[in-house]
XYZ file of N, CA and C in Angstrom:
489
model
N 0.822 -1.196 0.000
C 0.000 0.000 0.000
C 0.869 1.266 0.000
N 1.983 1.014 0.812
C 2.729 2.476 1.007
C 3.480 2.360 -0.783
N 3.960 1.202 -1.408
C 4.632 1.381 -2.220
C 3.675 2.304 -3.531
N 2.493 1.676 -3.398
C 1.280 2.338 -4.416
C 1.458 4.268 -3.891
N 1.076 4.700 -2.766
C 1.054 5.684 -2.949
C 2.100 6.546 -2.972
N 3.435 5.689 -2.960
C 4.740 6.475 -3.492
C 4.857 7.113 -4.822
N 4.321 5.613 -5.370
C 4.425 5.764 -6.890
C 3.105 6.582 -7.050
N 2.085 6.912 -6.591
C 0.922 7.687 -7.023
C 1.928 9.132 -7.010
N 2.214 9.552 -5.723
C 3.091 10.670 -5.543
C 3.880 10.960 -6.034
N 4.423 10.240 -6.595
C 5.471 10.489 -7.946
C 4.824 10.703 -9.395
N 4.071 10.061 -9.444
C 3.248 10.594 -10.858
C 2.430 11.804 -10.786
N 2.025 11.722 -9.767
C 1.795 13.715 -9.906
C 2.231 14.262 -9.806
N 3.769 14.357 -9.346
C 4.949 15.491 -9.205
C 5.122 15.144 -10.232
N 5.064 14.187 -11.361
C 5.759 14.318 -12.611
C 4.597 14.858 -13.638
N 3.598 14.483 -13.723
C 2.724 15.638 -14.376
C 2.595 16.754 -13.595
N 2.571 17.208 -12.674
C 2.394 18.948 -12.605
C 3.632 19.231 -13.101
N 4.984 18.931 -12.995
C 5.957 19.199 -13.688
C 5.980 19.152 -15.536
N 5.367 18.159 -15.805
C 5.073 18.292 -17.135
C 4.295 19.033 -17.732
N 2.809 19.445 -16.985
C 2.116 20.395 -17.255
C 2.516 21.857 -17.092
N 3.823 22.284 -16.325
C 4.492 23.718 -16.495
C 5.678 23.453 -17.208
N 5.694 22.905 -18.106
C 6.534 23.009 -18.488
C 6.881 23.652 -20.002
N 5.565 23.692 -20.279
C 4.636 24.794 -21.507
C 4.814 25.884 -20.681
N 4.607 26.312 -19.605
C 4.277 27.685 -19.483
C 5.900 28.253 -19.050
N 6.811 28.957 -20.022
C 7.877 29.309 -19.794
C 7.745 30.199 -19.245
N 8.696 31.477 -18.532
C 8.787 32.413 -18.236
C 9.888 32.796 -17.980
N 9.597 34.250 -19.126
C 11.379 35.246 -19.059
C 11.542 36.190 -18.218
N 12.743 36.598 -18.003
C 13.143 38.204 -17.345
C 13.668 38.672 -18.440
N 13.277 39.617 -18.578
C 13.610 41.203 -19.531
C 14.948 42.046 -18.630
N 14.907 41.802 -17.454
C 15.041 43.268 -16.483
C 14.985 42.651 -14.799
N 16.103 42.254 -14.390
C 16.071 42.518 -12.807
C 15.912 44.189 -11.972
N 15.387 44.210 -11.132
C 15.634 45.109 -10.070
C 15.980 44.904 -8.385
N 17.077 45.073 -8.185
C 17.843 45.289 -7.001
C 17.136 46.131 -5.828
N 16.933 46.055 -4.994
C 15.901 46.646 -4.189
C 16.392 46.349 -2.743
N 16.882 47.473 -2.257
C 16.719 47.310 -0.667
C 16.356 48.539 0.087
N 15.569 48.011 0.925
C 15.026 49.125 2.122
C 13.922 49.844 1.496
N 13.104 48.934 0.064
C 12.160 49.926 -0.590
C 12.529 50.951 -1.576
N 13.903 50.865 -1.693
C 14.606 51.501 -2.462
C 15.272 50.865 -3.615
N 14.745 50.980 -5.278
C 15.464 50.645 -6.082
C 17.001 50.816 -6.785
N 17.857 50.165 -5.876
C 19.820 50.435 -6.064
C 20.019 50.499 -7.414
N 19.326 49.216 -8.203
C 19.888 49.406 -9.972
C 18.614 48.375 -10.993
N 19.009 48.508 -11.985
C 18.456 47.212 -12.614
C 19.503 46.907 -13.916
N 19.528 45.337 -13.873
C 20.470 44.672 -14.257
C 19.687 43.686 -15.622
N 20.599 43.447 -16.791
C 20.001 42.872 -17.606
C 19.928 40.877 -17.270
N 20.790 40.475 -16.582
C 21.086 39.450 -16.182
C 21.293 39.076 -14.905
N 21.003 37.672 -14.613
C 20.973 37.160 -12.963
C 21.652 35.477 -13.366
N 22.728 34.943 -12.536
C 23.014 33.492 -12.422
C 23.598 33.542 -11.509
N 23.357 32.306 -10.949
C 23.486 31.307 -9.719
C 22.723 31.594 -8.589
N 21.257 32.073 -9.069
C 20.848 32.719 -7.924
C 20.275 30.723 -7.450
N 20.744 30.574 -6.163
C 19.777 29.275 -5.565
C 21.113 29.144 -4.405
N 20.944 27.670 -3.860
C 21.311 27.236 -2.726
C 22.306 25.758 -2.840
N 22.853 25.303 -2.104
C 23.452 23.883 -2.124
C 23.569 23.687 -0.590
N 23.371 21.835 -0.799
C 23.709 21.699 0.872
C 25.315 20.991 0.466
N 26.076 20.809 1.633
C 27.069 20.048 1.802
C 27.045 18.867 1.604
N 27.539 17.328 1.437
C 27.128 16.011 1.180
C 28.045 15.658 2.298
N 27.506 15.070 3.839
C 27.683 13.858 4.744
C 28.071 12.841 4.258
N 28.878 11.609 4.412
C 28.697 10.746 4.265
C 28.824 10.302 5.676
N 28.101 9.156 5.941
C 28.594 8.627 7.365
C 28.931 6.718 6.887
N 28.917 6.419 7.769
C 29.022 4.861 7.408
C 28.746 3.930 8.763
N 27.569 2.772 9.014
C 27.662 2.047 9.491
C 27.940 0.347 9.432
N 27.909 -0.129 10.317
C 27.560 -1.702 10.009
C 26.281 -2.061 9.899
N 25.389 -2.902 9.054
C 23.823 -2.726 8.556
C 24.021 -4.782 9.459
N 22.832 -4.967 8.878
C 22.789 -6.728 9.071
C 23.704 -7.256 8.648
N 24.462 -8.356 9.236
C 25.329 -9.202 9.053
C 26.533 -8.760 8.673
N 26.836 -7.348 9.173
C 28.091 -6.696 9.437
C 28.631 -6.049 7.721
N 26.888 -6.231 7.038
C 27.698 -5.504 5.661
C 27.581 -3.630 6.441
N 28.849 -3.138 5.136
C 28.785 -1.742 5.603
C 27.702 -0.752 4.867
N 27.246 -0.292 5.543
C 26.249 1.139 5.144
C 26.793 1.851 4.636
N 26.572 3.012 4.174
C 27.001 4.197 3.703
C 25.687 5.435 3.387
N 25.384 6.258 4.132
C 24.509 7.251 4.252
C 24.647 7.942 3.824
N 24.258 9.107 3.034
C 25.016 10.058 1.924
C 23.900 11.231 2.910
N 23.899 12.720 3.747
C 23.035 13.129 4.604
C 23.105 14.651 4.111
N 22.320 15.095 3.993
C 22.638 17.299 3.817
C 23.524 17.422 5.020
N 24.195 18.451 4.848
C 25.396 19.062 5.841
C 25.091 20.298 5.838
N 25.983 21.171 6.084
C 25.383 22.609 5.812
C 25.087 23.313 4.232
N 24.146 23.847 4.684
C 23.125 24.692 3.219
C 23.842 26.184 3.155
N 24.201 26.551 2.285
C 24.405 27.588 1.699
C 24.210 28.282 0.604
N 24.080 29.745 0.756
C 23.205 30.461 -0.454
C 24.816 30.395 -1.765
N 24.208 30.282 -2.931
C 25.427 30.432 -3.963
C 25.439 32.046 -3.626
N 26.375 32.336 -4.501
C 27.237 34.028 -4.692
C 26.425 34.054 -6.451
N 25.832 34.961 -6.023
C 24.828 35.888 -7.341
C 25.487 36.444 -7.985
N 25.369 36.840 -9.102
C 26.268 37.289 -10.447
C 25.402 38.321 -11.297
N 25.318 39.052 -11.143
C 24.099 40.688 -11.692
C 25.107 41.435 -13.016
N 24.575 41.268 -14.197
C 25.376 41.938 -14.672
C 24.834 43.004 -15.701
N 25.041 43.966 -16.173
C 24.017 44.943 -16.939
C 25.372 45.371 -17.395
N 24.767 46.657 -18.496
C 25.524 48.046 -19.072
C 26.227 48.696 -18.491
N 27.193 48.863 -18.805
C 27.621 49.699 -17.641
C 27.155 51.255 -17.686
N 26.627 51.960 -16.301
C 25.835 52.664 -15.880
C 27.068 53.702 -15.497
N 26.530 55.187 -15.482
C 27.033 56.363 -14.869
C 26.386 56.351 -13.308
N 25.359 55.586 -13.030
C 25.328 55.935 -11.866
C 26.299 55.207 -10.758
N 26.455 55.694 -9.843
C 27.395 54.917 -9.055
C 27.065 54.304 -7.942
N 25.757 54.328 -7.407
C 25.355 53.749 -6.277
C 25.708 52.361 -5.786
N 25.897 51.140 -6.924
C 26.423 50.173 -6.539
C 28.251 49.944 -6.223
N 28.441 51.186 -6.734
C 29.858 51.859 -6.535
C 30.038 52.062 -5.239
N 29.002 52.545 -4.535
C 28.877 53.154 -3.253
C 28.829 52.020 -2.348
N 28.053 51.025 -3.054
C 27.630 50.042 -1.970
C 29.306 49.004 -1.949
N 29.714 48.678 -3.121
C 31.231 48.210 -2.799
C 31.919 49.021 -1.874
N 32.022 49.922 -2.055
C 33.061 50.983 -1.657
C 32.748 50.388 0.280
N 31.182 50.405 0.475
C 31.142 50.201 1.860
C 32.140 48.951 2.120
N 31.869 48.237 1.877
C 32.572 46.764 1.816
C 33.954 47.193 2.202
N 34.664 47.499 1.353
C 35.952 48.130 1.285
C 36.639 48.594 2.458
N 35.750 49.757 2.784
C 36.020 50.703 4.415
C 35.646 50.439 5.420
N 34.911 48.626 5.351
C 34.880 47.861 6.294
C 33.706 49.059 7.597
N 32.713 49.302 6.873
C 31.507 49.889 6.974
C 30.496 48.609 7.127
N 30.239 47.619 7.714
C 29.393 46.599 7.872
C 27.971 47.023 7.509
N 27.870 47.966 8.487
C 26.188 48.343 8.535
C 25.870 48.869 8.049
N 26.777 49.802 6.929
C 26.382 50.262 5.361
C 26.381 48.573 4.274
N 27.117 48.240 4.464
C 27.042 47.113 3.271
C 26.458 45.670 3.410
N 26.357 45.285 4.506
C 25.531 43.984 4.483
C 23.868 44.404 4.771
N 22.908 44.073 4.004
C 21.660 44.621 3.475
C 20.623 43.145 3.114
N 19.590 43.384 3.592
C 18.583 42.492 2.940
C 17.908 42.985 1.716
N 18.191 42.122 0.827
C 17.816 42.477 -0.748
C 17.025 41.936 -1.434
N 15.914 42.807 -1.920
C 15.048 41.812 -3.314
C 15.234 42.025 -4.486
N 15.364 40.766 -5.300
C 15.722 40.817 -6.453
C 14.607 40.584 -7.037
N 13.765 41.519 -8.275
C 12.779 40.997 -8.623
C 12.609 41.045 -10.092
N 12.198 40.173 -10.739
C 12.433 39.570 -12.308
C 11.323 40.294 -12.948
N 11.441 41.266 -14.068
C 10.369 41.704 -15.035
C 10.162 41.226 -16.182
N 8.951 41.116 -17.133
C 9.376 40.270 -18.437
C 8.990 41.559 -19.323
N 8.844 41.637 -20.308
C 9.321 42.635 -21.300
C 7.701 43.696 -21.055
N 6.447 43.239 -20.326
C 5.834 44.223 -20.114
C 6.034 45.016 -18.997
N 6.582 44.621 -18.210
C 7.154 45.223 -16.997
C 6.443 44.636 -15.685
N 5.892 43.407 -15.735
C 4.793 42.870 -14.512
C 5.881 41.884 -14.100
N 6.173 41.909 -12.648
C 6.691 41.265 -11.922
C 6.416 40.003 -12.408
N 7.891 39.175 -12.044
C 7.309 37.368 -12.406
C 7.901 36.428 -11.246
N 9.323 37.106 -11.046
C 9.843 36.235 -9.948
C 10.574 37.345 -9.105
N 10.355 37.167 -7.568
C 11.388 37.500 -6.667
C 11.668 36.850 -6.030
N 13.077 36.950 -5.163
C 13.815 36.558 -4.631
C 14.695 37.048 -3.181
N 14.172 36.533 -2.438
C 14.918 37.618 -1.219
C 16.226 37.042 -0.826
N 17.152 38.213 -0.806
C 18.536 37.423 -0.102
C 18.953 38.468 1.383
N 19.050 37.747 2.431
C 19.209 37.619 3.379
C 20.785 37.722 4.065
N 21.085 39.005 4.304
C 22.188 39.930 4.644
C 23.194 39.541 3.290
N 23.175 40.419 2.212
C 23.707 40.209 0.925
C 25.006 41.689 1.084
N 25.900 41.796 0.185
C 26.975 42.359 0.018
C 27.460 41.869 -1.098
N 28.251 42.947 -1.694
C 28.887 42.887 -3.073
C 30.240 42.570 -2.408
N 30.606 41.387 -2.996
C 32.144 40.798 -2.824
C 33.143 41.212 -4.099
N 32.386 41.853 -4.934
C 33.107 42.081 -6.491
C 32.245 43.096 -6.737
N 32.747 43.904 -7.882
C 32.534 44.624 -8.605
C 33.569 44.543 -9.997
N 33.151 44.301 -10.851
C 33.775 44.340 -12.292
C 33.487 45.113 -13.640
N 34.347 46.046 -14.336
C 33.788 46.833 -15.307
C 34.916 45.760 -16.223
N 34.077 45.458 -17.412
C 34.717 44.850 -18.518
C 34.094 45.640 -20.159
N 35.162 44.728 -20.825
C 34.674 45.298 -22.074
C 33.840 44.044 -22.876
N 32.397 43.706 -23.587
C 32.171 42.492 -24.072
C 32.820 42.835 -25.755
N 33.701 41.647 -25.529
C 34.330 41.184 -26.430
C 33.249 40.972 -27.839
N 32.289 40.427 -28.082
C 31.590 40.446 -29.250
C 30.057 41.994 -29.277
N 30.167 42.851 -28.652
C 29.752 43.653 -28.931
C 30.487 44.869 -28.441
N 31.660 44.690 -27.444
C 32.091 46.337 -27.708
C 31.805 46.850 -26.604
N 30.736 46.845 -26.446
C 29.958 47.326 -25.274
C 30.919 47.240 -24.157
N 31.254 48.393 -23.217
C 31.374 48.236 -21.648
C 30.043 47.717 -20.471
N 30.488 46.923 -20.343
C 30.083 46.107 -19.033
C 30.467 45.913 -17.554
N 29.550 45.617 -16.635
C 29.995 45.663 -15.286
C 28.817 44.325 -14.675
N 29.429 43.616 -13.551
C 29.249 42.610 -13.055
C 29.068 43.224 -11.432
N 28.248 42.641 -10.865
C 28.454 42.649 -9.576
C 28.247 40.962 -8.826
N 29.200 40.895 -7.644
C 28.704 39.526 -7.103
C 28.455 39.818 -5.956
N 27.433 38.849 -5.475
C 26.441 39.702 -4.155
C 26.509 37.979 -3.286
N 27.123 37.988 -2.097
C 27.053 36.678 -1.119
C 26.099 37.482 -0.499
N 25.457 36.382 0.389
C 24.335 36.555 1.276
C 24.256 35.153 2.255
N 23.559 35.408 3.159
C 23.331 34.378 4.227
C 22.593 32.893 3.628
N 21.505 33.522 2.729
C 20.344 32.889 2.660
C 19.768 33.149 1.156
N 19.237 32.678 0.518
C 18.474 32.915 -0.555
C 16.471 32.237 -0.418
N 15.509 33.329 -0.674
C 14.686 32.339 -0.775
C 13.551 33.203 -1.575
N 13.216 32.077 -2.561
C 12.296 33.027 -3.732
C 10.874 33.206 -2.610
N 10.044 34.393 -3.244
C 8.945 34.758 -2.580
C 7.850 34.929 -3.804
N 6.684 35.282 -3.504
C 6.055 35.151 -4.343
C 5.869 36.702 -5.237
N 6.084 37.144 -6.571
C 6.335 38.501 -7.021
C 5.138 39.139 -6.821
């Protein structure tokens, strides 16, 4: 009986997964947001999510064969990667700079990141949980020319919310 409603439970996580899987959805346009205040908006977002650590432990099971437990360890938010045009404004300039002069309570910040698609209606946010720019990068892109700038933002925590 328990094995039936495993497998029931698995076939509906695999059709509701199949059934969104038609319904795509883009970002046009991040916006950076803390304290209610919009810092920038960025054309691009990666690695925004989480990883746990991998445990292994090992016991003796029946008849002295060995176990091996594979367990989550500690969870941590990845380091976010924001990257747009490069901008005259300097506010995220400002916000490194805190970092820098070892200004804590200017630079570690709770932040929402929130995803627009080309009409401008919210689709996804994301809250990160005491975030700071560990980088700042102005580059040049090599196949368009264009000057560019990167920011990388660590945080405690990552956790999407509803936009």
């Amino acid at each position: 009986m328990m094995r039936l409603a495993l497998t029931l439970g698995f076939a509906l996580v695999v059709s509701a997964v199949a059934s969104s899987a038609s319904a795509q959805v883009t970002a046009a346009r991040f916006s950076i947001t803390i304290d209610g205040y919009e810092l920038a908006v960025v054309s691009s977002v990666s690695s925004l999510g989480s990883y746990s650590e991998v445990i292994e432990s090992t016991s003796s099971g029946p008849g002295g064969v060995l176990v091996v437990r594979r367990v989550p360890g500690k969870t941590r938010a990845r380091d976010v990667v924001l990257k747009r045009a490069f901008s005259p404004d300097t506010t995220l300039n400002a916000w490194r700079e805190a970092v820098e002069l070892g200004d804590l309570a200017a630079a570690i910040k709770s932040v929402t990141l929130t995803g627009y698609n080309t009409t401008g209606e919210p689709v996804v946010r994301y809250h990160l949980e005491n975030a700071w720019p560990s980088t700042l990068e102005v580059f040049t892109d090599q196949t368009t020319g264009l000057l560019m700038e990167t920011v990388t933002l660590v945080c405690d925590r990552i956790q999407r919310v509803s936009p």
